[in-house]
CSV table of C-alpha atoms and ligand atoms in Angstrom, one decimal:
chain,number,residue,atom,x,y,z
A,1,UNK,CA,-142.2,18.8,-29.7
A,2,UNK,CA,-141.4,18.2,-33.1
A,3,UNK,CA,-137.6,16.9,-33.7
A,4,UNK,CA,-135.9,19.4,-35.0
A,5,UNK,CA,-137.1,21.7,-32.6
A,6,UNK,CA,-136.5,19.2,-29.6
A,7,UNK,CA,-133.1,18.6,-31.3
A,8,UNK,CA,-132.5,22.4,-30.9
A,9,UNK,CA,-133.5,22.5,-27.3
A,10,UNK,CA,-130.9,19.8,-26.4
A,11,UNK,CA,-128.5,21.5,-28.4
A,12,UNK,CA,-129.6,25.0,-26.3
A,13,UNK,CA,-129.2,22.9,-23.2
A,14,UNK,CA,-125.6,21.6,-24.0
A,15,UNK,CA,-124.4,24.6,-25.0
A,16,UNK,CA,-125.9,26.3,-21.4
A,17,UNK,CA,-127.8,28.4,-23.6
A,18,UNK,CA,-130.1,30.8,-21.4
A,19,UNK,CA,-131.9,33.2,-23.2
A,20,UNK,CA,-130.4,36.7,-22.4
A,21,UNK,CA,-133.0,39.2,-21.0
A,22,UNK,CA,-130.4,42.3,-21.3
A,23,UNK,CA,-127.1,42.8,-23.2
A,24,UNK,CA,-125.3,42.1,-20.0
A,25,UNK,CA,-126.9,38.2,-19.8
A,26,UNK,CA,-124.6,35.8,-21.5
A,27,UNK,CA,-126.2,34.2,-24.6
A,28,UNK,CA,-124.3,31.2,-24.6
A,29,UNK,CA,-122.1,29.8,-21.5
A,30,UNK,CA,-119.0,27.4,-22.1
A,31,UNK,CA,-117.4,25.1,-19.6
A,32,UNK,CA,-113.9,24.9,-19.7
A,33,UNK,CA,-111.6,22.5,-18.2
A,34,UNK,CA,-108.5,22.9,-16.5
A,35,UNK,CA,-106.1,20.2,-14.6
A,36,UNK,CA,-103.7,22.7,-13.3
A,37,UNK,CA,-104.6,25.1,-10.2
A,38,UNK,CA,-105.7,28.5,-9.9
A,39,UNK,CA,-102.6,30.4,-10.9
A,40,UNK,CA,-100.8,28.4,-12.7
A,41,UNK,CA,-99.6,29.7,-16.2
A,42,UNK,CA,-102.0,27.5,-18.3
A,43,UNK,CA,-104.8,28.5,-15.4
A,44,UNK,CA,-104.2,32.1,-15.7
A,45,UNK,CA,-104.0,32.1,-19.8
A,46,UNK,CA,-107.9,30.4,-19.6
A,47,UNK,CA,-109.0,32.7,-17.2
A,48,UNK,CA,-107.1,35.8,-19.6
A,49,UNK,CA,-108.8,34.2,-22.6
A,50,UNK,CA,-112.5,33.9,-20.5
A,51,UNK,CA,-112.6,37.8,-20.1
A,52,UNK,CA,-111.7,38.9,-23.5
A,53,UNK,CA,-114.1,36.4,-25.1
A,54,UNK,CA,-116.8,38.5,-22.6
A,55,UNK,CA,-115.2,41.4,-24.0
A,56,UNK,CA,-115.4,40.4,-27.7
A,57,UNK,CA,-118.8,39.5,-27.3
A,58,UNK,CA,-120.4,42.2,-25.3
A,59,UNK,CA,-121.1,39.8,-22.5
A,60,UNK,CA,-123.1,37.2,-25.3
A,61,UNK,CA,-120.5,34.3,-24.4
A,62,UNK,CA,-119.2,33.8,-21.1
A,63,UNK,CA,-116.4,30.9,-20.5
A,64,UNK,CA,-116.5,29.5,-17.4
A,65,UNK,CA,-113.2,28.6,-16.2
A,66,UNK,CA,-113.0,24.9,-14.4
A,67,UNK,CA,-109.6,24.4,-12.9
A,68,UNK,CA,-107.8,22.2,-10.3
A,69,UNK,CA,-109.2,19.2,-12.1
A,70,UNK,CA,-113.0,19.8,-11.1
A,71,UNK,CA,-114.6,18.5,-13.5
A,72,UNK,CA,-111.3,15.5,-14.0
A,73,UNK,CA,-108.1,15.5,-12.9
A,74,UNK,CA,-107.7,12.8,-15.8
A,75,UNK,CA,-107.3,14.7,-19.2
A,76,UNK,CA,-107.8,11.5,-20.9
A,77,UNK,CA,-111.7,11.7,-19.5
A,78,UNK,CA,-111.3,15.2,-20.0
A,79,UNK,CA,-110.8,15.0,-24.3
A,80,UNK,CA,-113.5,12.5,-24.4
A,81,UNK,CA,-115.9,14.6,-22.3
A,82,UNK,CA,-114.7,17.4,-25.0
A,83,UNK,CA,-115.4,15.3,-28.3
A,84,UNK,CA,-118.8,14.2,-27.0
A,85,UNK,CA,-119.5,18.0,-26.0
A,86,UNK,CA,-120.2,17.7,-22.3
A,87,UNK,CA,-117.2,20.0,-21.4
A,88,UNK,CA,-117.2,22.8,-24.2
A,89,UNK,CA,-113.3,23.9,-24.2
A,90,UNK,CA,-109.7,22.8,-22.5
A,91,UNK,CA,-106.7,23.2,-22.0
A,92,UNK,CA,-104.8,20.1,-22.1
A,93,UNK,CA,-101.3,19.1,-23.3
A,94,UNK,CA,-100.8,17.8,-26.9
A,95,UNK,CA,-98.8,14.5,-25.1
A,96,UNK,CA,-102.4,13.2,-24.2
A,97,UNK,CA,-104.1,14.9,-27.2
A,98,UNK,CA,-102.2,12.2,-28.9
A,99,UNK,CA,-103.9,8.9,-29.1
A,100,UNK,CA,-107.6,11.1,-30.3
A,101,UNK,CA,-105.9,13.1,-33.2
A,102,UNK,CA,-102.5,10.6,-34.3
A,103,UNK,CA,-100.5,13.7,-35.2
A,104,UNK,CA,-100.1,15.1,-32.1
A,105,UNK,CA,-98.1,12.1,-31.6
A,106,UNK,CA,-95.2,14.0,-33.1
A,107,UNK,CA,-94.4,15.9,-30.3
A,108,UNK,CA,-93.3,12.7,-27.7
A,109,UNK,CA,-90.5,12.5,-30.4
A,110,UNK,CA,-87.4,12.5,-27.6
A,111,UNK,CA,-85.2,15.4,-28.4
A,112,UNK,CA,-87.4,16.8,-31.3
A,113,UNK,CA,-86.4,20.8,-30.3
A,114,UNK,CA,-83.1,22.0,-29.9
A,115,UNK,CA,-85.1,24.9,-27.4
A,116,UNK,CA,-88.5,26.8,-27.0
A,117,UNK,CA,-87.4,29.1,-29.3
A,118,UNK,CA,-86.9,26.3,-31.8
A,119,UNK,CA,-90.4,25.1,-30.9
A,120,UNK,CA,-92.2,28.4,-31.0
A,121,UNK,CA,-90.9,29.2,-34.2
A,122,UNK,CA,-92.7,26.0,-35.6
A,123,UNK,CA,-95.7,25.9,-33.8
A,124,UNK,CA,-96.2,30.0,-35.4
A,125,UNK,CA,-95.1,29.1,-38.7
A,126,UNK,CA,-97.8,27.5,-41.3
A,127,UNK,CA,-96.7,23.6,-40.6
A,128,UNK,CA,-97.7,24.1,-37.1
A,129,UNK,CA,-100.6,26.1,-37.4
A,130,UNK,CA,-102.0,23.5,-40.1
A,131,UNK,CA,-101.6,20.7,-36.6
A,132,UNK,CA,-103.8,23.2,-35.1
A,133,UNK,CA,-106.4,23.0,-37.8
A,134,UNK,CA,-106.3,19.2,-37.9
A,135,UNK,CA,-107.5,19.0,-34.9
A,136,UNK,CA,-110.7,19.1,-36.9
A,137,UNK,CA,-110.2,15.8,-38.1
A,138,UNK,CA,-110.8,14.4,-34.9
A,139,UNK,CA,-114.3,16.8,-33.8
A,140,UNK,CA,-112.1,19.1,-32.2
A,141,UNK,CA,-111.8,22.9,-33.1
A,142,UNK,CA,-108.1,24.0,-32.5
A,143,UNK,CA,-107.9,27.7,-30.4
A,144,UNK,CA,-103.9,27.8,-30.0
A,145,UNK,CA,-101.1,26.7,-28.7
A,146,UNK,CA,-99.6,27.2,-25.5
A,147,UNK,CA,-96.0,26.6,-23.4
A,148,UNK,CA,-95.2,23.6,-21.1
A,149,UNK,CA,-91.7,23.8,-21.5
A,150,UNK,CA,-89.1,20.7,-21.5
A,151,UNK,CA,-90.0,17.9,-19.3
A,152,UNK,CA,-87.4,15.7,-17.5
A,153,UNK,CA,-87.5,12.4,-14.8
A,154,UNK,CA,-88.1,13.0,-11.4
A,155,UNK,CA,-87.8,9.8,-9.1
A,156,UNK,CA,-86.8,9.0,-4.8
A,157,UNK,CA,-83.5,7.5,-6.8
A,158,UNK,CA,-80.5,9.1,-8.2
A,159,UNK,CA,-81.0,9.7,-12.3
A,160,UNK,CA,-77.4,10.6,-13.2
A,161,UNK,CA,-77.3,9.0,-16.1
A,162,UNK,CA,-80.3,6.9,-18.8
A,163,UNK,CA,-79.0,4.2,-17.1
A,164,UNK,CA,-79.9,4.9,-13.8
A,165,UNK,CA,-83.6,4.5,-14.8
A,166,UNK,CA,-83.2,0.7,-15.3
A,167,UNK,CA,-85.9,-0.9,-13.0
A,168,UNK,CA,-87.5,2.5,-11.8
A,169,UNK,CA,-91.4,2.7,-11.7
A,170,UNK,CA,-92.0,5.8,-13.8
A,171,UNK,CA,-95.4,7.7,-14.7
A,172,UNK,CA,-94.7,9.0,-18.1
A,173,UNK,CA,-98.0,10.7,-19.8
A,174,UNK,CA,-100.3,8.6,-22.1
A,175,UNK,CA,-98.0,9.9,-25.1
A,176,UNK,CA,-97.2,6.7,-26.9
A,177,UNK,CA,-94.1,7.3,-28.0
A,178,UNK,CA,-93.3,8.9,-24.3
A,179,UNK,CA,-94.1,5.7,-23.0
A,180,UNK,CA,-91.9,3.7,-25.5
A,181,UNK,CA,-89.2,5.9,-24.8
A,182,UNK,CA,-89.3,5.3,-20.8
A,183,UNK,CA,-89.5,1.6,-21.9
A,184,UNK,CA,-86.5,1.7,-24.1
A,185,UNK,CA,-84.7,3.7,-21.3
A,186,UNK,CA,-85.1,0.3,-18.8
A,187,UNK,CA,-88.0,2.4,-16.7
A,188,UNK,CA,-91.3,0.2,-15.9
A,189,UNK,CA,-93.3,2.7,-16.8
A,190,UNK,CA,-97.0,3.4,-16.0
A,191,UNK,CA,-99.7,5.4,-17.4
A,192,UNK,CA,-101.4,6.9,-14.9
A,193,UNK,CA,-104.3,10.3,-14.7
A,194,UNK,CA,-102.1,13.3,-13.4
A,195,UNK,CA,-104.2,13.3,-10.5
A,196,UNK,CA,-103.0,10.2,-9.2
A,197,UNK,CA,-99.7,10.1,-9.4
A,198,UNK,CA,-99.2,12.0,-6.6
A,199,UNK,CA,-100.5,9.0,-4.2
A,200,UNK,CA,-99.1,6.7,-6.4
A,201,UNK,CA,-95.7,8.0,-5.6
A,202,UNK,CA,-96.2,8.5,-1.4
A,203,UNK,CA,-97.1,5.0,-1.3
A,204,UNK,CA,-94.5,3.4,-3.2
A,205,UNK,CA,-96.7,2.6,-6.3
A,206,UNK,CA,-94.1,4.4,-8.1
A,207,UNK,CA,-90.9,5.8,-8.4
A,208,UNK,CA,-91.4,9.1,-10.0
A,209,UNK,CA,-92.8,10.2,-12.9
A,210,UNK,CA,-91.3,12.6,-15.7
A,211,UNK,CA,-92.6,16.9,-15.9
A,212,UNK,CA,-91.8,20.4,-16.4
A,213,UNK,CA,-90.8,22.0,-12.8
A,214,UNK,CA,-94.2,23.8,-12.9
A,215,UNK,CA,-96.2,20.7,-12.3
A,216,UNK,CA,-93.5,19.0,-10.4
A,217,UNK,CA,-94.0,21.7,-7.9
A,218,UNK,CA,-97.7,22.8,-8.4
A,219,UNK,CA,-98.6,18.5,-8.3
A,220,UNK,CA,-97.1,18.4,-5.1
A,221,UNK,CA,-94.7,15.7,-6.6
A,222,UNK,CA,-91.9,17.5,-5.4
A,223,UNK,CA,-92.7,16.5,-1.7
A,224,UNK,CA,-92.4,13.0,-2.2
A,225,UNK,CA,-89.6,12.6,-4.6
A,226,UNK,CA,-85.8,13.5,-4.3
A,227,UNK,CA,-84.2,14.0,-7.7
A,228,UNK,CA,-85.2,16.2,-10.6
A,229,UNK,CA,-82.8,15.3,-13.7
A,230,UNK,CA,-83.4,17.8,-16.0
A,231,UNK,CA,-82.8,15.5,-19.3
A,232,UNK,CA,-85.7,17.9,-20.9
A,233,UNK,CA,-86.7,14.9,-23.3
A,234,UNK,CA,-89.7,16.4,-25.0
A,235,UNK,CA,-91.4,19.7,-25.1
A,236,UNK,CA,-95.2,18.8,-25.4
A,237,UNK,CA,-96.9,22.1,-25.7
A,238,UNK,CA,-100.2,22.9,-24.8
A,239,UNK,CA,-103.2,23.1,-26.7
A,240,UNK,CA,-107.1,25.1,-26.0
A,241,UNK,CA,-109.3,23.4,-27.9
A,242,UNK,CA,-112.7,23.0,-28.2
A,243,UNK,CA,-115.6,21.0,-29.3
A,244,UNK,CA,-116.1,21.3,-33.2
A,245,UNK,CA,-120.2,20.8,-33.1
A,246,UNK,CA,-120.5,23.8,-30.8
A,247,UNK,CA,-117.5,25.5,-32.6
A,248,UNK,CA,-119.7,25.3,-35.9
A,249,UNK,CA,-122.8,26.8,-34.1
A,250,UNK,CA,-121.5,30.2,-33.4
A,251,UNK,CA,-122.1,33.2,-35.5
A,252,UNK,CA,-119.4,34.4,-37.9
A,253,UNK,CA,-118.6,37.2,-35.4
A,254,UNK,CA,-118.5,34.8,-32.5
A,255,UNK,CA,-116.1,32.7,-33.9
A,256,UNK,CA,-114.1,35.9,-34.8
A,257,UNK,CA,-114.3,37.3,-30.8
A,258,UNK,CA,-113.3,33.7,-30.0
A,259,UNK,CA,-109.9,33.2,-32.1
A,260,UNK,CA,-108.9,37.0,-31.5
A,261,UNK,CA,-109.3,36.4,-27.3
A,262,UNK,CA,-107.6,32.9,-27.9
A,263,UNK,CA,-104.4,34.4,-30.2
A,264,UNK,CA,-104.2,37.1,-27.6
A,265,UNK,CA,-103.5,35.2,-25.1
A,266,UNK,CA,-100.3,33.1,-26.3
A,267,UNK,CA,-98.1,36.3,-25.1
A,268,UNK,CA,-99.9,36.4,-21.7
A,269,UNK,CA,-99.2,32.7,-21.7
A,270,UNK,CA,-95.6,32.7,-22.4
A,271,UNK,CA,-94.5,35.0,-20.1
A,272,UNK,CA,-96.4,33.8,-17.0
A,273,UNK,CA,-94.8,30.5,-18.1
A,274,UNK,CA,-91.3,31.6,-18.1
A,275,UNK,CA,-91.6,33.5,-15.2
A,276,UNK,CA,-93.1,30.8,-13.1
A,277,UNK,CA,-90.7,28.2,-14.7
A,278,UNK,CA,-87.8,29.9,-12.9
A,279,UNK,CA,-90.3,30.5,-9.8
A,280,UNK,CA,-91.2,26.9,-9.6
A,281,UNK,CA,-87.3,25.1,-10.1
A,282,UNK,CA,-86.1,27.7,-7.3
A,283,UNK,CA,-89.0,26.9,-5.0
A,284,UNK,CA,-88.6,23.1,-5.3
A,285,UNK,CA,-84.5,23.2,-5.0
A,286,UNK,CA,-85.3,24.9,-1.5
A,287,UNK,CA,-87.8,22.7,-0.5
A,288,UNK,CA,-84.7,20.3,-0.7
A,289,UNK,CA,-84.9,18.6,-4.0
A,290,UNK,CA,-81.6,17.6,-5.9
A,291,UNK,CA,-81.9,19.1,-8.9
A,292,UNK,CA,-79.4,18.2,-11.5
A,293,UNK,CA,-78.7,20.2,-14.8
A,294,UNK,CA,-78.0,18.3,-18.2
A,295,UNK,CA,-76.0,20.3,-20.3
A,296,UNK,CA,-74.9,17.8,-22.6
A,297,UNK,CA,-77.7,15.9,-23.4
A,298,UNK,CA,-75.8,13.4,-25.8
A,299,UNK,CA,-75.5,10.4,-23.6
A,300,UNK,CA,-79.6,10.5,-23.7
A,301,UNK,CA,-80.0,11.4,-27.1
A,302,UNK,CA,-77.7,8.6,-28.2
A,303,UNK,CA,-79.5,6.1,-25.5
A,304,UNK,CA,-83.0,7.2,-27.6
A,305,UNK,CA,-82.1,7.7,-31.2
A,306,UNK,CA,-82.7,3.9,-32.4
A,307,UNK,CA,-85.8,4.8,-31.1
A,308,UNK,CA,-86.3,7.9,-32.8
A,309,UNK,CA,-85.6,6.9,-35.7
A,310,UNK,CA,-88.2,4.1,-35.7
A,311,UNK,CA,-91.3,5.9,-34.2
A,312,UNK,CA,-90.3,9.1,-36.5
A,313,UNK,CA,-90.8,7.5,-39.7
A,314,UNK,CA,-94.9,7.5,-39.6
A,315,UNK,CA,-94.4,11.9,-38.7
A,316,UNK,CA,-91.7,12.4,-41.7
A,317,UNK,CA,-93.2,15.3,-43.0
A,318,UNK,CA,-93.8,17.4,-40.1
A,319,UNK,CA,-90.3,16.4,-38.3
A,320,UNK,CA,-88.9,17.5,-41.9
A,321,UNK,CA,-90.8,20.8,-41.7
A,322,UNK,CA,-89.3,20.9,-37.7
A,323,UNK,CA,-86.0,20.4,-39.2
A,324,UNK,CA,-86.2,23.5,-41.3
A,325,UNK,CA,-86.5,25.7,-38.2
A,326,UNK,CA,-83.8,24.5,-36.6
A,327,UNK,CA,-81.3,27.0,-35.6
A,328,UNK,CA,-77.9,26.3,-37.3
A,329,UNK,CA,-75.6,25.6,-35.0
B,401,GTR,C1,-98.4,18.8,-17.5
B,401,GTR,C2,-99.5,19.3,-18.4
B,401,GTR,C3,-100.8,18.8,-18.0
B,401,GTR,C4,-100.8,17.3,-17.9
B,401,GTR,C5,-99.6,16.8,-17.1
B,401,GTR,C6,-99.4,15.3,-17.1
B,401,GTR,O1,-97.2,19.3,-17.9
B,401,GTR,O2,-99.6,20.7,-18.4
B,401,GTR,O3,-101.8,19.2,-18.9
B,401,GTR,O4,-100.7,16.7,-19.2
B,401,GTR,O5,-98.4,17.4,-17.5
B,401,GTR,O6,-98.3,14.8,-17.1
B,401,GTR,O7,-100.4,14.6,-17.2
């Protein structure tokens, strides 16, 4: 075979390329890849976004949804299976998208949103949109954004106050500036896949670890902790991506069928996420977790601002262009 045409082949056989026969035979057949289980909100947005890329494409692309962790339950694996092109598309949170494209950094910021109105209105808006783009930089193509609401600390020991985390063993995701946070908070804090942590916890390798109350519930986590403070330190929202080499394959039209299923989606997403959010905190206060509400966040904000103020400085613009969408108070 000569090369080019052997290089084509591979590149047929990465993308699952097989041949259609009739209009109904997909062209083209993505993987995608989900941590979360079937019915989560993130789950259920993939799957959404799945059928209308069918749709869009008269059957000629069909995403197969992967969730539950199948094909990792480690995103970190997960976004390097992505850039190499093994795993076509995912959905992972922009907290691990971090350390592969530095600006999603931004978002470990402690206290960055006043609310998820506050964070919608920049992600929409042209600052946040142009993050999306970026992604590029880093041989990923950008789909959308998605909700994962405010995370907070969950541990077997009382959190009342930052204090309280002195000495705990904490997962906190492979955000850096997440990690630093937990750190400067007294935690000993480990970075650990999502799919461990659960173990890690039932056995005493750790404390408790730090989440939205959808995945403190849907992880299990819930079972084998006590407390759920809900500090809401970050919002890291969620991000479909895919890989930028397969991206730039597609026909003009494909690419078309692809952002229209993924921007159709967001909607879909956010209000399967709010509903569940409420389903998930009820569910785990019966199960007999202490859940503890934070109104007044200040004693953690002012327990995190020297920090802030440090790891903000290399993100200036876009906490600037946050700023501006800030609802006056
Ligand atoms: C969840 C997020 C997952 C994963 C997980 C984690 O909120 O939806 O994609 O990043 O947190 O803590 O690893």
């Amino acid at each position: 075979m000569k090369k080019t045409l052997r290089v084509l082949f591979v590149f047929a056989l990465t993308l699952g390329l097989v041949g259609g026969l009739s209009a109904a035979d997909p062209k083209i057949i993505l993987k995608l890849a989900e941590i979360h289980p079937q019915g989560y909100p993130t789950e259920l947005a993939d799957e959404e976004f799945a059928r209308l890329v069918n749709l869009y494409t008269n059957g000629e692309i069909r995403v197969d949804v992967f969730p539950g962790g199948q094909l990792s339950g480690d995103e970190k694996v997960i976004i390097e299976q992505v850039k190499v092109g093994a795993i076509h598309i995912a959905r992972v949170s922009s907290g691990a998208l971090g350390p592969f494209n530095p600006q999603m950094n931004v978002f470990g910021l402690p206290f960055l949103f006043d609310s998820k109105t506050h964070m919608w209105d920049f992600l929409q808006g042209p600052a946040g949109q142009k993050m999306m783009t970026d992604l590029n930089k880093s041989g990923f193509y950008g789909l959308t954004w998605y909700d994962g609401g405010a995370r907070s600390f969950y541990s077997k020991n009382p959190i009342a106050t930052p204090e309280d985390l002195k000495g705990q063993k904490i997962r906190v995701i492979g955000s850096p500036i997440l990690l630093k946070m937990a750190d400067a908070l007294g935690a000993s804090t480990v970075n650990m896949a999502y799919g461990q942590v659960f173990g890690a916890i039932q056995t005493g390798v750790l404390d408790g670890a730090e989440n939205n109350p959808p995945s403190l519930l849907t992880s299990n986590h819930y079972q084998v902790v006590k407390y759920y403070t809900m500090n809401e330190h970050s919002r890291l929202p969620e991000v479909l991506f895919m890989n930028l080499k397969v991206w730039n394959k597609l026909t003009a039209a494909q690419k078309q069928a692809i952002s229209s299923a993924a921007q159709q989606t967001v909607a879909f997403q956010r209000r399967a996420w709010d509903a569940f959010e409420v389903e998930a905190l009820n569910k785990v206060i019966e199960a007999g977790i202490i859940v503890t509400e934070v109104p007044d966040k200040s004693a953690w904000q002012a327990a995190v601002k020297p920090l802030f103020d440090v790891e903000s400085k290399p993100y200036a613009a876009t906490v600037k262009a946050i700023d501006a969408y800030r609802p006056k108070k």
